[in-house]
Amino acid sequence: ARFNAEHWKQPLVIIDESEQVIWHSLSATTEVKKHRVEVLNQLSQLFKNAIAPGRGRIIVADADLSDLSAQMVMGLAETKVTPWVVVNTWKGQPWNIYNYKQTTPICWLAALEAHIKTGGKPFIAVDAQKAKSKWGTKVLEAKLKKKFPNHRILRIDSETIVDPEHAAYACIERLNQILMEYDIVLASPSIGTGVSIDIRGHFTSVWGCFQGVAPENATRQALARVREEVERHLWVARHGVGKVGNGATNVKSLLASEHQCFKANLRLLQDASMVIDGDEININRTALTIFGKMSCRINAGMIHYRESVVEALTDEGHNIIDVYDNKTRIILEKLITKQRDDLYNAECENVCAADTSHLTPAKYEALQQQRSKTTTERNIERKYKLEQRYGVEVTPELVKKDDAGYYPQLRLCYYLTVGRAYVAERDRSLGEKMLQAKSAWLPDFNGGQKSLVIHALEKFNIPNFIKSDRSLRGTDEDLVQMANNALSVKWQVKTVLDITLNDSDTPIVILRRFLKKIGLKLKYKGRDGTGDRQRIYHVVGADDGREQIFQHWLAKEKEKEKVAA
């Protein structure tokens, strides 16, 4: 956009959906992550230009507006003013919300199918899209198409709206016209902030199924996209699946963990012969404080996710009707699981079958930047990325493992073992970027450094425990010592390694949690023959083909050294 805040004098700045815009600016892993410090600096200058005496104005608006939006603006503007607050007290007609209280959404799905069978036209909002998600847009679409082959079904998610071969392509701008053509509409969070579905007399109900991926206010807003006062049917997970930072609900604890990690990372960079002074690095205190407060708010909501969503809907004036149908839905559970497995297996096969022979690094980069992509192009892009990432043949099993978080586990294992010599240099390059900018956004910087994590794993003697020929018992002296050391610094273990430990955890349980970080497991082998018969365990999982991948990564590291020399 070539935006420069210096060019905007006496501006009127309007930030709609300010709570979400600010949170996105501070936490999103999209393109803004690469430019977070610059974005915050630009916002700061823009707000200063606006609030300076006799100049512009700043308007922030949000259905869930809190003090944090005003604090962010005034903090970045480095001024104190008294905000003028206007409250819209208007409330529409309350909805009847049927709240499905079961552990899984099976009863919710059974009721949805019954509703469609009797002529209902539902708008369905979910918070997942991937084929591996049983309750995402893809799997539900396949299930409903099979059940209702004569119904017109539209799936709107991050893939379909950019696929020129799909009916949902670029549909957001003309949503109210397109939706009238369909009997069933499935939507992911791609229909998000600022979207209003104003058609009336078409949808007979709104259905929401939320696993707890997004903050609770985003879930409530998804339920409100359709403005008409039709009945709502809601299933919400008891607990959310996401957390921010160390998961704390206390802002001092959360920010203390970021500051301690930052100091420790700086010390490790200094140990690696990098001249760096933490006092010279600018940290945007205002933005970091708002990040901490918003993070704690989200973490608190995730602990009692269902309760938070339902309580807020009640406060809005809606009628909550609990649904206690606990009838066994074994057949339906099996059908949705099979649908998910069939769809996901087929998608993994299609990725492996994609032809990447024509792709060069330049063409791949162009494909990445391409906004509109067909399914074929997405499969080509995914396969090429996996080929470059792992350096081995792409199989359906590799695709699934990558989806399950295999790559970060493998990278840690690599840096802990054969790639140990390259950790410091990797982190140095990131440190130099920070030094050049003389600014750091702590959550991103800490998340990007690996030395501290590797140092922690070594401190707890993990390399010694992963020797393939070793038999482990819960009474082993070094294992007991490791467990005691870890329990004595539980807070630091949580902060650095994101591992939660309890005083009641046994040495074997603690070791299991450490091993999971590097993609390894403990397998029970038997008991001692006589006396105090201790259980015997072996570390397993290292025979999953990672050695070949490690050799590929080593070769790339050595190639970099040659180029640098």
Coordinates of C-alpha atoms in Angstrom, one line a residue:
A1 CA 0.0 0.0 0.0
R2 CA 3.1 2.2 0.2
F3 CA 1.6 3.7 3.4
N4 CA 3.7 6.3 5.3
A5 CA 2.1 7.8 8.4
E6 CA 4.2 10.9 8.0
H7 CA 2.1 11.8 4.9
W8 CA -1.1 11.8 7.0
K9 CA -1.6 15.1 8.8
Q10 CA -4.7 15.8 10.9
P11 CA -6.3 12.5 9.9
L12 CA -9.6 11.0 10.8
V13 CA -8.7 7.4 11.7
I14 CA -11.5 4.9 11.9
I15 CA -10.8 1.4 13.3
D16 CA -13.9 -0.8 13.0
E17 CA -13.9 -4.1 14.9
S18 CA -11.0 -2.6 16.8
E19 CA -10.6 -5.4 19.3
Q20 CA -10.0 -7.9 16.5
V21 CA -8.0 -5.6 14.4
I22 CA -5.6 -4.8 17.3
W23 CA -5.3 -8.5 18.3
H24 CA -4.6 -9.4 14.6
S25 CA -1.9 -6.7 14.5
L26 CA -0.2 -8.1 17.7
S27 CA -0.5 -11.8 17.1
A28 CA -1.4 -13.0 13.6
T29 CA 1.0 -15.3 11.8
T30 CA 0.0 -14.0 8.4
E31 CA 2.1 -11.5 6.4
V32 CA 1.9 -8.9 9.2
K33 CA 4.2 -11.1 11.3
K34 CA 7.1 -10.2 9.0
H35 CA 6.5 -6.5 9.5
R36 CA 5.1 -6.4 13.1
V37 CA 7.6 -3.8 14.4
E38 CA 7.2 -1.5 11.4
V39 CA 3.4 -1.7 11.5
L40 CA 3.4 -0.7 15.2
N41 CA 5.7 2.2 14.5
Q42 CA 3.5 3.4 11.6
L43 CA 0.4 3.1 13.8
S44 CA 2.1 5.0 16.6
Q45 CA 3.0 7.9 14.2
L46 CA -0.5 7.9 12.7
F47 CA -2.1 8.2 16.1
K48 CA 0.3 11.0 17.2
N49 CA -0.6 12.9 14.0
A50 CA -4.3 12.5 14.9
I51 CA -4.3 13.3 18.6
A52 CA -1.9 16.2 18.6
P53 CA -3.8 19.4 19.8
G54 CA -6.0 20.9 17.2
R55 CA -5.7 18.1 14.7
G56 CA -7.5 14.9 13.9
R57 CA -9.6 12.3 15.6
I58 CA -9.6 8.6 16.1
I59 CA -12.8 6.5 16.2
V60 CA -12.7 2.9 17.5
A61 CA -15.8 0.8 17.3
D62 CA -16.5 -2.8 18.2
A63 CA -19.5 -4.8 19.4
D64 CA -17.3 -6.0 22.3
L65 CA -15.4 -2.8 22.8
S66 CA -13.2 -2.8 26.0
D67 CA -10.8 -0.3 27.6
L68 CA -8.0 -2.1 25.8
S69 CA -8.7 -0.4 22.4
A70 CA -8.5 3.0 24.0
Q71 CA -5.4 2.1 26.0
M72 CA -3.7 0.9 22.8
V73 CA -4.5 4.1 20.9
M74 CA -3.5 6.5 23.7
G75 CA -0.4 4.5 24.5
L76 CA 0.9 4.5 20.9
A77 CA 0.0 8.2 20.6
E78 CA 2.0 8.8 23.8
T79 CA -0.7 11.1 25.1
K80 CA -3.5 11.1 27.6
V81 CA -7.0 12.3 26.5
T82 CA -10.4 11.6 27.9
P83 CA -12.1 9.3 25.4
W84 CA -15.7 10.2 24.4
V85 CA -17.7 7.0 24.6
V86 CA -21.0 6.4 22.9
V87 CA -22.9 3.2 23.7
N88 CA -25.4 1.7 21.3
T89 CA -28.0 0.2 23.6
W90 CA -30.3 -1.0 20.9
K91 CA -30.9 -4.8 21.0
G92 CA -32.7 -6.8 18.4
Q93 CA -35.2 -9.5 19.1
P94 CA -33.7 -12.2 21.2
W95 CA -32.9 -15.6 19.6
N96 CA -34.0 -18.9 20.8
I97 CA -30.6 -20.8 21.1
Y98 CA -30.7 -24.5 21.5
N99 CA -27.5 -25.4 23.4
Y100 CA -26.3 -29.0 22.9
K101 CA -24.5 -29.9 26.1
Q102 CA -23.0 -33.3 25.0
T103 CA -19.2 -34.0 24.9
T104 CA -19.3 -34.3 21.1
P105 CA -21.5 -32.6 18.4
I106 CA -23.1 -35.9 17.4
C107 CA -26.6 -35.0 18.8
W108 CA -26.2 -31.6 17.2
L109 CA -25.5 -33.3 13.8
A110 CA -28.4 -35.6 14.2
A111 CA -30.7 -32.7 14.9
L112 CA -29.3 -30.8 11.9
E113 CA -30.0 -33.7 9.5
A114 CA -33.5 -34.1 10.9
H115 CA -34.1 -30.3 10.3
I116 CA -32.9 -30.6 6.7
K117 CA -35.0 -33.7 6.1
T118 CA -38.1 -31.8 7.1
G119 CA -37.4 -29.0 4.6
G120 CA -35.1 -26.7 6.7
K121 CA -32.6 -24.5 5.1
P122 CA -29.7 -24.0 7.5
F123 CA -26.7 -21.6 7.6
I124 CA -23.9 -23.6 9.3
A125 CA -21.0 -21.9 10.9
V126 CA -17.9 -23.9 12.1
D127 CA -14.4 -22.9 13.2
A128 CA -12.5 -25.6 11.1
Q129 CA -11.9 -26.3 7.5
K130 CA -9.3 -29.0 6.9
A131 CA -10.1 -32.5 5.7
K132 CA -8.6 -34.0 8.9
S133 CA -11.1 -32.1 11.0
K134 CA -14.2 -34.3 11.6
W135 CA -16.3 -31.1 12.2
G136 CA -14.8 -28.9 9.6
T137 CA -16.5 -27.5 6.4
K138 CA -15.0 -30.2 4.1
V139 CA -16.1 -33.2 6.1
L140 CA -19.6 -31.8 6.9
E141 CA -20.1 -30.9 3.2
A142 CA -19.2 -34.4 2.1
K143 CA -21.5 -35.9 4.7
L144 CA -24.5 -33.7 3.8
K145 CA -24.0 -34.2 0.1
K146 CA -24.1 -37.9 0.6
K147 CA -27.2 -37.7 2.8
F148 CA -29.0 -35.1 0.7
P149 CA -27.8 -35.4 -2.9
N150 CA -30.6 -33.3 -4.4
H151 CA -29.9 -30.3 -2.1
R152 CA -27.8 -27.3 -3.3
I153 CA -24.9 -27.0 -0.9
L154 CA -22.3 -24.2 -0.8
R155 CA -19.1 -24.4 1.1
I156 CA -17.4 -21.1 2.0
D157 CA -13.9 -21.3 3.4
S158 CA -10.4 -20.1 2.8
E159 CA -9.9 -22.5 -0.1
T160 CA -13.2 -22.1 -2.0
I161 CA -13.3 -18.3 -2.0
V162 CA -9.9 -18.1 -3.8
D163 CA -10.6 -21.1 -6.2
P164 CA -11.7 -19.8 -9.6
E165 CA -13.2 -23.2 -10.3
H166 CA -15.5 -23.1 -7.3
A167 CA -19.0 -21.6 -6.9
A168 CA -17.8 -19.7 -3.8
Y169 CA -15.0 -17.9 -5.6
A170 CA -14.9 -14.2 -4.6
C171 CA -18.4 -14.5 -3.1
I172 CA -17.9 -12.3 0.0
E173 CA -18.6 -9.1 -1.9
R174 CA -21.9 -10.4 -3.2
L175 CA -22.8 -12.7 -0.4
N176 CA -26.5 -11.7 0.0
Q177 CA -27.2 -12.4 -3.7
I178 CA -25.4 -15.8 -3.9
L179 CA -26.7 -17.4 -0.7
M180 CA -30.3 -17.2 -2.0
E181 CA -29.4 -19.9 -4.6
Y182 CA -28.5 -22.5 -2.0
D183 CA -30.4 -24.8 0.4
I184 CA -27.5 -25.4 2.8
V185 CA -24.5 -23.1 3.4
L186 CA -21.4 -24.1 5.3
A187 CA -19.1 -21.3 6.4
S188 CA -15.7 -21.2 8.2
P189 CA -14.2 -18.1 9.8
S190 CA -13.4 -16.8 6.3
I191 CA -16.9 -15.2 6.7
G192 CA -15.6 -13.1 9.5
T193 CA -15.4 -9.5 10.8
G194 CA -17.6 -7.0 9.0
V195 CA -19.7 -9.4 7.1
S196 CA -23.5 -9.0 7.4
I197 CA -26.0 -11.5 5.9
D198 CA -29.1 -9.4 5.7
I199 CA -31.4 -11.6 3.5
R200 CA -34.7 -12.6 5.1
G201 CA -37.2 -15.4 4.5
H202 CA -34.5 -17.8 3.2
F203 CA -32.6 -19.5 6.0
T204 CA -34.8 -21.2 8.5
S205 CA -32.1 -21.6 11.2
V206 CA -28.4 -21.0 12.1
W207 CA -26.2 -23.9 13.3
G208 CA -22.9 -23.4 15.0
C209 CA -20.3 -26.0 15.9
F210 CA -17.2 -24.6 17.6
Q211 CA -14.2 -26.6 18.8
G212 CA -12.7 -23.7 20.6
V213 CA -10.1 -22.5 18.1
A214 CA -11.1 -18.8 18.1
P215 CA -11.7 -16.5 21.0
E216 CA -15.2 -16.7 22.4
N217 CA -16.3 -13.3 21.1
A218 CA -15.4 -14.4 17.5
T219 CA -17.6 -17.5 18.1
R220 CA -20.6 -15.3 19.1
Q221 CA -20.1 -13.1 16.1
A222 CA -20.0 -16.1 13.8
L223 CA -23.4 -17.1 15.2
A224 CA -24.7 -13.6 14.4
R225 CA -23.6 -13.3 10.8
V226 CA -27.2 -14.0 9.7
R227 CA -29.1 -11.0 11.1
E228 CA -32.6 -12.5 10.8
E229 CA -34.1 -13.7 14.2
V230 CA -34.3 -17.4 13.2
E231 CA -33.6 -20.1 15.8
R232 CA -29.9 -21.0 16.6
H233 CA -28.6 -24.4 17.3
L234 CA -25.2 -24.4 19.1
W235 CA -22.6 -26.9 20.1
V236 CA -19.5 -25.5 21.8
A237 CA -16.5 -27.4 23.2
R238 CA -16.2 -27.3 27.0
H239 CA -12.6 -26.2 26.8
G240 CA -10.8 -24.3 24.0
V241 CA -7.9 -25.8 22.2
G242 CA -5.8 -22.7 21.8
K243 CA -3.7 -20.7 24.3
V244 CA -1.4 -17.7 24.1
G245 CA 2.1 -17.4 25.5
N246 CA 2.5 -19.6 28.5
G247 CA -1.3 -20.0 28.9
A248 CA -1.4 -17.7 31.9
T249 CA -4.5 -15.8 32.9
N250 CA -2.4 -13.3 34.9
V251 CA -0.8 -10.6 32.9
K252 CA 2.2 -10.2 35.1
S253 CA 3.0 -13.9 34.8
L254 CA 2.5 -14.0 31.0
L255 CA 4.7 -10.9 30.3
A256 CA 7.3 -12.0 32.9
S257 CA 7.7 -15.2 30.9
E258 CA 8.3 -13.3 27.7
H259 CA 10.8 -10.9 29.3
Q260 CA 12.7 -13.8 31.0
C261 CA 12.9 -15.7 27.7
F262 CA 14.1 -12.6 25.9
K263 CA 16.9 -12.1 28.5
A264 CA 17.9 -15.7 28.3
N265 CA 17.9 -15.6 24.5
L266 CA 20.1 -12.5 24.5
R267 CA 22.6 -14.2 26.9
L268 CA 22.8 -17.2 24.6
L269 CA 23.4 -14.9 21.6
Q270 CA 26.1 -13.1 23.6
D271 CA 27.7 -16.5 24.4
A272 CA 27.7 -17.1 20.7
S273 CA 30.1 -14.1 20.3
M274 CA 27.3 -11.7 19.2
V275 CA 27.8 -8.2 20.4
I276 CA 24.3 -7.2 21.6
D277 CA 23.1 -5.0 24.4
G278 CA 19.5 -5.5 25.5
D279 CA 19.2 -1.9 26.6
E280 CA 19.7 -0.8 22.9
I281 CA 16.7 -2.8 21.7
N282 CA 13.5 -0.9 21.7
I283 CA 10.5 -2.8 23.0
N284 CA 7.0 -1.3 22.4
R285 CA 5.8 -1.4 26.0
T286 CA 2.3 -0.3 25.3
A287 CA 1.7 -2.9 22.6
L288 CA 3.3 -5.6 24.7
T289 CA 1.0 -4.7 27.7
I290 CA -2.1 -4.8 25.5
F291 CA -0.9 -8.1 24.0
G292 CA -0.5 -9.5 27.5
K293 CA -4.0 -8.3 28.6
M294 CA -5.7 -9.6 25.5
S295 CA -3.8 -12.9 25.8
C296 CA -5.0 -13.4 29.4
R297 CA -8.5 -12.6 28.4
I298 CA -8.4 -15.2 25.6
N299 CA -6.7 -17.8 27.9
A300 CA -9.3 -17.3 30.6
G301 CA -12.1 -17.8 28.0
M302 CA -10.5 -21.0 26.7
I303 CA -10.4 -22.6 30.2
H304 CA -14.2 -22.6 30.4
Y305 CA -15.0 -22.0 26.7
R306 CA -18.5 -23.3 26.5
E307 CA -19.5 -21.5 29.7
S308 CA -17.9 -18.2 28.5
V309 CA -19.8 -18.3 25.2
V310 CA -23.2 -19.2 26.7
E311 CA -22.9 -16.7 29.5
A312 CA -22.1 -13.9 27.0
L313 CA -25.0 -14.9 24.8
T314 CA -27.3 -14.8 27.9
D315 CA -26.0 -11.3 28.7
E316 CA -27.0 -10.2 25.2
G317 CA -30.5 -11.1 26.1
H318 CA -31.0 -14.4 24.1
N319 CA -33.0 -17.4 25.3
I320 CA -30.8 -20.4 26.0
I321 CA -32.6 -23.7 25.8
D322 CA -30.5 -26.6 26.9
V323 CA -30.7 -29.8 24.9
Y324 CA -29.9 -32.9 27.0
D325 CA -30.5 -35.6 24.4
N326 CA -28.0 -38.2 25.5
K327 CA -29.2 -41.0 23.2
T328 CA -26.4 -43.1 21.8
R329 CA -25.5 -42.1 18.3
I330 CA -23.0 -44.8 17.5
I331 CA -24.0 -45.3 13.9
L332 CA -23.8 -41.6 13.1
E333 CA -20.4 -41.3 14.9
K334 CA -19.1 -44.1 12.7
L335 CA -20.4 -42.5 9.6
I336 CA -18.9 -39.1 10.2
T337 CA -15.6 -40.7 11.2
K338 CA -15.5 -42.8 8.0
Q339 CA -16.4 -39.7 6.0
R340 CA -13.5 -37.8 7.5
D341 CA -11.1 -40.7 7.0
D342 CA -12.1 -41.2 3.3
L343 CA -11.9 -37.5 2.5
Y344 CA -8.6 -36.9 4.3
N345 CA -7.0 -40.0 2.8
A346 CA -8.1 -39.0 -0.7
E347 CA -6.7 -35.5 -0.1
C348 CA -3.3 -36.8 1.0
E349 CA -3.2 -39.1 -2.0
N350 CA -3.9 -36.2 -4.3
V351 CA -1.1 -34.2 -2.8
C352 CA 1.3 -37.0 -3.4
A353 CA 0.1 -37.4 -7.0
A354 CA 0.6 -33.7 -7.8
D355 CA 3.2 -33.0 -10.6
T356 CA 5.9 -30.7 -9.3
S357 CA 8.5 -31.5 -12.0
H358 CA 8.0 -28.2 -13.7
L359 CA 8.3 -26.1 -10.6
T360 CA 11.4 -24.0 -9.9
P361 CA 12.0 -22.0 -6.7
A362 CA 10.9 -18.8 -8.6
K363 CA 7.7 -20.4 -9.9
Y364 CA 7.0 -21.8 -6.4
E365 CA 7.3 -18.4 -4.9
A366 CA 5.0 -16.9 -7.6
L367 CA 2.5 -19.7 -6.8
Q368 CA 2.7 -18.9 -3.1
Q369 CA 1.9 -15.2 -3.8
Q370 CA -0.9 -16.1 -6.2
R371 CA -4.2 -15.2 -4.5
S372 CA -6.5 -17.4 -6.7
K373 CA -5.6 -21.1 -6.6
T374 CA -7.4 -24.1 -8.0
T375 CA -7.3 -27.4 -6.0
T376 CA -4.7 -28.7 -8.4
E377 CA -2.5 -25.7 -7.8
R378 CA -2.9 -26.0 -4.0
N379 CA -1.8 -29.7 -4.2
I380 CA 1.2 -28.8 -6.3
E381 CA 2.2 -26.0 -3.9
R382 CA 1.8 -28.3 -0.9
K383 CA 3.8 -31.2 -2.4
Y384 CA 6.7 -28.9 -3.5
K385 CA 6.8 -27.4 0.0
L386 CA 7.0 -30.9 1.6
E387 CA 9.7 -31.9 -0.9
Q388 CA 11.8 -28.9 0.0
R389 CA 11.1 -29.2 3.7
Y390 CA 12.0 -32.8 4.2
G391 CA 14.1 -33.8 1.1
V392 CA 12.5 -37.2 0.8
E393 CA 9.7 -38.8 -1.2
V394 CA 6.3 -37.3 -0.3
T395 CA 4.0 -40.1 0.8
P396 CA 0.4 -40.0 2.3
E397 CA 2.0 -40.8 5.7
L398 CA 4.4 -37.9 5.5
V399 CA 1.5 -35.5 4.6
K400 CA -0.4 -36.7 7.6
K401 CA 2.5 -36.4 9.9
D402 CA 3.3 -32.9 8.7
D403 CA -0.4 -32.0 9.4
A404 CA 0.0 -33.4 12.9
G405 CA 3.0 -31.1 13.8
Y406 CA 5.9 -33.5 12.8
Y407 CA 8.1 -30.7 11.4
P408 CA 8.7 -28.6 14.5
Q409 CA 9.3 -31.8 16.5
L410 CA 11.8 -33.1 14.0
R411 CA 13.7 -29.8 13.8
L412 CA 14.1 -29.8 17.6
C413 CA 15.4 -33.4 17.5
Y414 CA 17.8 -32.5 14.7
Y415 CA 19.2 -29.5 16.6
L416 CA 19.5 -31.6 19.7
T417 CA 21.5 -34.3 18.0
V418 CA 23.3 -34.2 14.6
G419 CA 22.5 -30.5 13.9
R420 CA 23.6 -29.2 17.3
A421 CA 26.6 -27.3 15.8
Y422 CA 24.3 -25.1 13.6
V423 CA 21.8 -23.8 16.3
A424 CA 23.8 -20.8 17.3
E425 CA 24.4 -19.6 13.8
R426 CA 20.7 -20.0 13.0
D427 CA 19.7 -17.9 15.9
R428 CA 22.5 -15.3 15.2
S429 CA 20.9 -14.5 11.8
L430 CA 17.6 -13.7 13.5
G431 CA 19.4 -11.7 16.2
E432 CA 21.2 -9.6 13.6
K433 CA 17.9 -8.7 12.0
M434 CA 16.7 -7.5 15.4
L435 CA 19.9 -5.6 15.9
Q436 CA 19.6 -3.8 12.6
A437 CA 16.0 -2.8 13.4
K438 CA 17.0 -1.9 17.0
S439 CA 13.5 -3.1 17.9
A440 CA 12.0 -6.4 18.9
W441 CA 8.5 -7.8 19.2
L442 CA 9.1 -10.2 22.1
P443 CA 6.5 -12.9 21.3
D444 CA 7.8 -13.3 17.7
F445 CA 11.5 -13.1 18.6
N446 CA 11.2 -15.6 21.5
G447 CA 9.2 -18.0 19.3
G448 CA 11.8 -17.9 16.6
Q449 CA 14.9 -18.7 18.7
K450 CA 15.9 -22.4 19.2
S451 CA 19.0 -22.2 21.4
L452 CA 17.1 -21.7 24.6
V453 CA 14.9 -24.7 24.0
I454 CA 17.9 -26.9 23.1
H455 CA 19.8 -25.7 26.1
A456 CA 16.8 -26.6 28.4
L457 CA 16.5 -30.1 26.9
E458 CA 20.3 -30.6 27.4
K459 CA 20.0 -29.3 31.0
F460 CA 17.5 -32.1 31.7
N461 CA 19.9 -34.7 30.1
I462 CA 17.4 -35.6 27.4
P463 CA 20.2 -36.6 24.9
N464 CA 21.3 -39.3 27.3
F465 CA 17.8 -40.8 27.6
I466 CA 17.2 -41.2 23.8
K467 CA 20.0 -43.6 23.3
S468 CA 18.3 -46.4 21.3
D469 CA 19.8 -49.3 23.3
R470 CA 19.0 -48.1 26.8
S471 CA 16.4 -49.7 29.1
L472 CA 14.8 -47.2 31.3
R473 CA 13.2 -47.7 34.7
G474 CA 11.4 -45.2 36.9
T475 CA 14.0 -45.8 39.7
D476 CA 17.1 -45.0 37.5
E477 CA 19.2 -42.5 39.4
D478 CA 19.7 -40.0 36.6
L479 CA 16.0 -40.2 35.6
V480 CA 14.9 -39.5 39.2
Q481 CA 17.4 -36.6 39.3
M482 CA 16.1 -35.2 36.0
A483 CA 12.5 -35.4 37.3
N484 CA 13.4 -33.6 40.6
N485 CA 15.2 -30.9 38.7
A486 CA 12.3 -30.3 36.3
L487 CA 9.7 -30.2 39.2
S488 CA 11.9 -27.6 41.0
V489 CA 11.5 -25.2 38.1
K490 CA 8.0 -26.0 36.8
W491 CA 7.3 -22.4 35.9
Q492 CA 10.5 -22.1 33.8
V493 CA 9.7 -25.5 32.1
K494 CA 6.3 -24.2 31.1
T495 CA 7.7 -20.9 29.9
V496 CA 10.6 -22.3 27.8
L497 CA 9.3 -25.7 26.7
D498 CA 5.5 -25.3 27.0
I499 CA 5.4 -28.4 29.1
T500 CA 3.0 -28.5 32.1
L501 CA 4.3 -30.5 35.1
N502 CA 2.6 -31.5 38.3
D503 CA 4.2 -32.5 41.6
S504 CA 2.4 -35.9 41.4
D505 CA 4.1 -36.7 38.0
T506 CA 6.4 -39.7 38.1
P507 CA 9.9 -39.6 36.4
I508 CA 8.5 -41.8 33.5
V509 CA 5.6 -39.4 32.9
I510 CA 7.9 -36.4 33.0
L511 CA 10.3 -38.1 30.5
R512 CA 7.3 -38.8 28.2
R513 CA 6.4 -35.2 28.1
F514 CA 10.0 -34.2 27.2
L515 CA 10.2 -36.8 24.5
K516 CA 7.0 -35.7 22.9
K517 CA 8.7 -32.3 22.1
I518 CA 11.1 -34.1 19.7
G519 CA 8.6 -36.7 18.3
L520 CA 9.7 -39.7 20.4
K521 CA 7.8 -42.0 22.7
L522 CA 8.3 -44.5 25.5
K523 CA 7.3 -48.1 25.0
Y524 CA 6.7 -50.6 27.8
K525 CA 8.8 -53.7 27.3
G526 CA 8.2 -55.7 30.4
R527 CA 9.3 -56.0 34.1
D528 CA 12.4 -57.1 35.9
G529 CA 12.5 -60.8 36.6
T530 CA 13.0 -60.8 40.4
G531 CA 12.8 -58.6 43.5
D532 CA 11.3 -55.1 43.1
R533 CA 10.0 -55.7 39.6
Q534 CA 10.3 -52.4 37.9
R535 CA 8.7 -51.6 34.6
I536 CA 11.1 -51.4 31.7
Y537 CA 10.8 -48.9 28.9
H538 CA 12.6 -48.1 25.7
V539 CA 12.6 -44.9 23.7
V540 CA 10.9 -45.6 20.3
G541 CA 10.1 -43.5 17.2
A542 CA 13.5 -42.7 15.9
D543 CA 13.1 -45.3 13.1
D544 CA 10.5 -43.2 11.3
G545 CA 12.8 -42.2 8.5
R546 CA 14.1 -39.1 10.3
E547 CA 17.8 -40.0 9.8
Q548 CA 17.4 -39.6 6.0
I549 CA 15.8 -36.2 6.6
F550 CA 18.5 -35.2 9.0
Q551 CA 21.2 -36.0 6.4
H552 CA 19.3 -33.8 3.9
W553 CA 19.3 -30.9 6.4
L554 CA 23.0 -31.4 7.2
A555 CA 23.8 -31.3 3.5
K556 CA 22.0 -28.0 3.2
E557 CA 23.8 -26.6 6.2
K558 CA 27.2 -27.5 4.7
E559 CA 26.2 -26.0 1.4
K560 CA 25.4 -22.7 3.2
E561 CA 28.8 -22.8 4.8
K562 CA 30.5 -23.2 1.4
V563 CA 28.6 -20.3 0.0
A564 CA 29.4 -18.1 3.0
A565 CA 33.1 -19.0 2.8

